[in-house]
């Protein structure tokens, strides 16, 4: 876990990671819906917010998920 993440948040994130992926390694933070992370051009944790805002169209086609992106787009708008 990144040392800038508060200890309580790190514990929660580790719990979520273990519950959702069944793994406890660092790479499991890169897991995405349907375990389709290998279909992305780079790991999701190395993408910028801009990359994530631009990616939903390809996510929708390749990963068969129409839900991807809306939360990121809303977050991006609120940061402006």
XYZ file of C-alpha atoms in Angstrom:
80
model
C 0.000 0.000 0.000
C 1.189 3.513 -0.784
C 2.618 5.075 2.385
C 0.567 8.264 1.797
C -2.677 6.342 2.404
C -3.830 6.651 6.034
C -3.601 3.380 7.994
C -7.378 3.056 8.469
C -8.013 3.605 4.765
C -5.297 1.087 3.880
C -6.959 -1.545 6.067
C -10.314 -0.898 4.383
C -8.814 -0.962 0.879
C -6.973 -4.195 1.642
C -10.223 -5.750 2.901
C -12.090 -4.680 -0.258
C -9.273 -5.949 -2.494
C -9.206 -9.349 -0.770
C -13.017 -9.651 -0.840
C -13.439 -8.627 -4.478
C -10.445 -10.375 -6.032
C -9.612 -13.168 -3.612
C -5.989 -12.033 -3.753
C -3.731 -10.144 -1.404
C -0.958 -9.046 -3.753
C -0.318 -5.554 -5.125
C -1.297 -6.565 -8.672
C -4.859 -7.246 -7.545
C -5.445 -3.465 -7.388
C -5.312 -3.570 -11.199
C -8.213 -6.041 -11.466
C -11.259 -4.627 -13.258
C -14.813 -5.806 -13.980
C -14.864 -9.388 -15.208
C -11.105 -9.752 -14.677
C -10.553 -8.092 -18.079
C -7.519 -6.028 -17.053
C -5.357 -7.776 -19.672
C -7.494 -6.105 -22.369
C -6.451 -2.598 -21.294
C -3.453 -0.816 -22.847
C -1.904 -0.317 -19.396
C -2.785 -1.116 -15.777
C -5.717 0.912 -14.493
C -3.647 2.086 -11.519
C -1.172 3.744 -13.886
C -3.854 5.622 -15.845
C -4.509 9.302 -15.302
C -7.987 10.637 -14.610
C -8.016 11.808 -18.234
C -7.196 8.282 -19.442
C -10.067 6.935 -17.371
C -12.508 9.553 -18.666
C -11.540 8.716 -22.260
C -11.630 4.942 -21.783
C -15.339 4.119 -21.172
C -16.233 3.872 -24.861
C -13.662 1.146 -25.381
C -14.575 -0.457 -22.037
C -18.214 -0.642 -23.100
C -17.371 -2.367 -26.391
C -14.596 -4.680 -25.262
C -15.699 -5.505 -21.729
C -19.445 -5.631 -22.363
C -20.213 -3.201 -19.550
C -22.372 -0.134 -20.068
C -21.848 0.950 -16.450
C -18.169 1.787 -16.750
C -17.144 5.394 -16.746
C -20.135 7.300 -15.392
C -18.708 7.708 -11.897
C -15.299 8.749 -13.242
C -16.874 11.303 -15.576
C -18.961 12.738 -12.712
C -15.861 12.865 -10.506
C -13.910 14.625 -13.234
C -16.638 17.254 -13.638
C -16.746 17.913 -9.900
C -12.971 18.483 -9.849
C -13.157 21.243 -12.485
